[in-house]
Amino acid sequence: MNDVTVSKDGQHLEVETTAGRLRFHAIWLRDNASDAGTRSLQNGQRLITLQDIPQDTRIGAVALSDHTLTVGFQPEDKTITYDIDWLVQNAYDRPLPARAGWVAEGIETWDHHLMDAVPSAQYGDVASSPRALRAWLSRFARYGFAKLSGGPVHDQALMGIVDWFGHVRETNYGRHFEVRTEVNPTNLAFTGLGLQAHTDNPYRDPVPTLQLLYCLESSAAGGENMVVDGFAVARRLQEENPDWFDVLSRHCARFEYAGADDVLLQSRRPMIELAPDGELIAVRFNNRSAAAITDVPFDEMALYYQAYRRMGDIIDDPAMEVSFRLNPGDSFLVDNTRVLHARKGYSGSGTRWLQGCYADKDALLSKLAVLRAQHPEAAQ
Ligand code: OGA
Ligand code: ZN
């Protein structure tokens, strides 16, 4: 059934695979050769630049077996063998998604129904088993947040969690910050006020991609946490009115933090961020640190504010939220580029004390990829 044909000019070939007929360009194939002259055997890094490959590279002879495709390149007179499975996995011969706002494979958007299956695990299990860590990180990657219960209750216990997958991202708030009522708070988070669902530090560029909040005390009434899937919010907004989605993704908002004398952080980024091909990649939303919006043309400002208001309505809709109460030793990790977090106000007798810190999602995803390679048989 397998066959391969080369275009007359040798600029591309077409090969029959389990995923259908796929086309590949000569220059793409040559650039992605994995022979010892092209890639280091030690670390897999490419040894040559594109300039080392002749501009007039073309396909000469080809040969197909069950699992490999062998291609001869001219004018180099170089022969390279490709694994067909690798070609299928890396194929690009497909149409672009028709509509902006699509999400990457492996991401599942959610609303309050996820209350029945909140991604969570026991601290002790994850601390002692790479398989449990893999499963917890997997759920985090799919849903953009995950809880942990039953952890130790001591100062900076949250650092133990970050150590499982990466490094703390230090900011002007410190390596970690205390989330409790303070007399002269540098941030409204350090009061008993309720906080509308938000992403943290949108005034930073890049934003911290992970936030961890870890509970040490929670005897005060109130203070429950909520999380909302910003990607689900953006897609609902788009379904309700594509113009709202477009206006928030095509124009930059501005964010600013000047809550302490020695800091003046400012950013200019959209509330809904898309990749050039329309992939939904980030949401920024924070009523406390939104600055004057000055990058929306006059004629679109009224529409922009309609869209911004509606985005807030959707964020505040209980149908979108998953809520829980953190007890001492409980924590949750959020993907701060996607999932918004909130807390109810608290007051009266008793205490509420969380410690928070930031870290990097790329390191977490790297750890997950390594665990997946090491434990391929584990569920998820
Ligand atoms: C924060 C925050 C929520 C809470 O510190 O960024 O949103 O539960 N805190 O106190
Ligand atoms: Zn916050």
PDB file of N, CA and C and ligand atoms in Angstrom, residues 177 179 187 189 195-201 211 213 225 286 288 332 334 336 340-343 358, ligand 2:
ATOM      1  N   PHE A 177       5.652  35.014  49.292  1.00  0.00           N
ATOM      2  CA  PHE A 177       4.977  36.130  49.955  1.00  0.00           C
ATOM      3  C   PHE A 177       3.926  35.597  50.916  1.00  0.00           C
ATOM      4  N   VAL A 179       0.330  35.734  52.436  1.00  0.00           N
ATOM      5  CA  VAL A 179      -1.012  36.201  52.086  1.00  0.00           C
ATOM      6  C   VAL A 179      -1.836  36.157  53.371  1.00  0.00           C
ATOM      7  N   ASN A 187      -0.478  45.174  48.727  1.00  0.00           N
ATOM      8  CA  ASN A 187      -1.337  44.588  47.705  1.00  0.00           C
ATOM      9  C   ASN A 187      -2.653  44.238  48.383  1.00  0.00           C
ATOM     10  N   ALA A 189      -4.355  41.808  48.051  1.00  0.00           N
ATOM     11  CA  ALA A 189      -4.378  40.384  48.416  1.00  0.00           C
ATOM     12  C   ALA A 189      -4.028  40.207  49.892  1.00  0.00           C
ATOM     13  N   LEU A 195     -11.508  38.948  46.579  1.00  0.00           N
ATOM     14  CA  LEU A 195     -10.786  39.301  45.344  1.00  0.00           C
ATOM     15  C   LEU A 195     -11.534  38.681  44.181  1.00  0.00           C
ATOM     16  N   GLN A 196     -11.939  39.524  43.217  1.00  0.00           N
ATOM     17  CA  GLN A 196     -12.558  38.986  41.998  1.00  0.00           C
ATOM     18  C   GLN A 196     -11.552  38.053  41.313  1.00  0.00           C
ATOM     19  N   ALA A 197     -12.084  37.070  40.606  1.00  0.00           N
ATOM     20  CA  ALA A 197     -11.174  36.136  39.933  1.00  0.00           C
ATOM     21  C   ALA A 197     -10.229  36.913  39.010  1.00  0.00           C
ATOM     22  N   HIS A 198      -8.979  36.564  39.053  1.00  0.00           N
ATOM     23  CA  HIS A 198      -7.944  37.323  38.338  1.00  0.00           C
ATOM     24  C   HIS A 198      -6.776  36.418  37.997  1.00  0.00           C
ATOM     25  N   THR A 199      -5.961  36.895  37.078  1.00  0.00           N
ATOM     26  CA  THR A 199      -4.639  36.300  36.906  1.00  0.00           C
ATOM     27  C   THR A 199      -3.667  37.216  37.633  1.00  0.00           C
ATOM     28  N   ASP A 200      -2.604  36.638  38.164  1.00  0.00           N
ATOM     29  CA  ASP A 200      -1.678  37.434  38.966  1.00  0.00           C
ATOM     30  C   ASP A 200      -0.678  38.184  38.086  1.00  0.00           C
ATOM     31  N   ASN A 201      -0.318  39.358  38.580  1.00  0.00           N
ATOM     32  CA  ASN A 201       0.814  40.108  38.005  1.00  0.00           C
ATOM     33  C   ASN A 201       0.740  40.313  36.490  1.00  0.00           C
ATOM     34  N   GLN A 211       1.463  29.905  39.636  1.00  0.00           N
ATOM     35  CA  GLN A 211       1.332  30.430  40.996  1.00  0.00           C
ATOM     36  C   GLN A 211       0.908  29.299  41.919  1.00  0.00           C
ATOM     37  N   LEU A 213      -0.378  28.582  45.855  1.00  0.00           N
ATOM     38  CA  LEU A 213      -0.874  29.154  47.113  1.00  0.00           C
ATOM     39  C   LEU A 213      -1.042  28.008  48.106  1.00  0.00           C
ATOM     40  N   ASN A 225     -11.663  29.712  48.267  1.00  0.00           N
ATOM     41  CA  ASN A 225     -11.034  29.994  46.961  1.00  0.00           C
ATOM     42  C   ASN A 225     -11.914  29.517  45.816  1.00  0.00           C
ATOM     43  N   ASN A 286      -7.404  41.370  35.558  1.00  0.00           N
ATOM     44  CA  ASN A 286      -7.168  41.741  36.950  1.00  0.00           C
ATOM     45  C   ASN A 286      -7.693  43.154  37.174  1.00  0.00           C
ATOM     46  N   ARG A 288      -7.798  44.895  39.781  1.00  0.00           N
ATOM     47  CA  ARG A 288      -7.006  45.745  40.684  1.00  0.00           C
ATOM     48  C   ARG A 288      -5.876  46.457  39.957  1.00  0.00           C
ATOM     49  N   PHE A 332      -2.968  24.866  46.186  1.00  0.00           N
ATOM     50  CA  PHE A 332      -3.316  24.672  44.771  1.00  0.00           C
ATOM     51  C   PHE A 332      -2.344  25.439  43.888  1.00  0.00           C
ATOM     52  N   VAL A 334      -1.858  27.025  40.038  1.00  0.00           N
ATOM     53  CA  VAL A 334      -2.600  27.446  38.842  1.00  0.00           C
ATOM     54  C   VAL A 334      -1.642  27.817  37.716  1.00  0.00           C
ATOM     55  N   ASN A 336      -1.049  30.424  35.504  1.00  0.00           N
ATOM     56  CA  ASN A 336      -1.423  31.837  35.583  1.00  0.00           C
ATOM     57  C   ASN A 336      -1.596  32.474  34.205  1.00  0.00           C
ATOM     58  N   LEU A 340      -7.946  31.683  36.203  1.00  0.00           N
ATOM     59  CA  LEU A 340      -8.056  32.792  37.148  1.00  0.00           C
ATOM     60  C   LEU A 340      -8.354  32.226  38.530  1.00  0.00           C
ATOM     61  N   HIS A 341      -7.877  32.924  39.563  1.00  0.00           N
ATOM     62  CA  HIS A 341      -8.187  32.494  40.927  1.00  0.00           C
ATOM     63  C   HIS A 341      -8.818  33.651  41.686  1.00  0.00           C
ATOM     64  N   ALA A 342      -9.595  33.307  42.708  1.00  0.00           N
ATOM     65  CA  ALA A 342     -10.341  34.307  43.475  1.00  0.00           C
ATOM     66  C   ALA A 342     -10.424  33.835  44.914  1.00  0.00           C
ATOM     67  N   ARG A 343     -10.788  34.756  45.790  1.00  0.00           N
ATOM     68  CA  ARG A 343     -11.111  34.317  47.144  1.00  0.00           C
ATOM     69  C   ARG A 343     -12.249  35.165  47.664  1.00  0.00           C
ATOM     70  N   TYR A 358       5.740  32.076  42.937  1.00  0.00           N
ATOM     71  CA  TYR A 358       5.615  31.897  41.498  1.00  0.00           C
ATOM     72  C   TYR A 358       6.699  30.927  41.007  1.00  0.00           C
TER      73      TYR A 358
HETATM   74 ZN    ZN B   2      -3.914  36.399  43.115  1.00  0.00          ZN
END
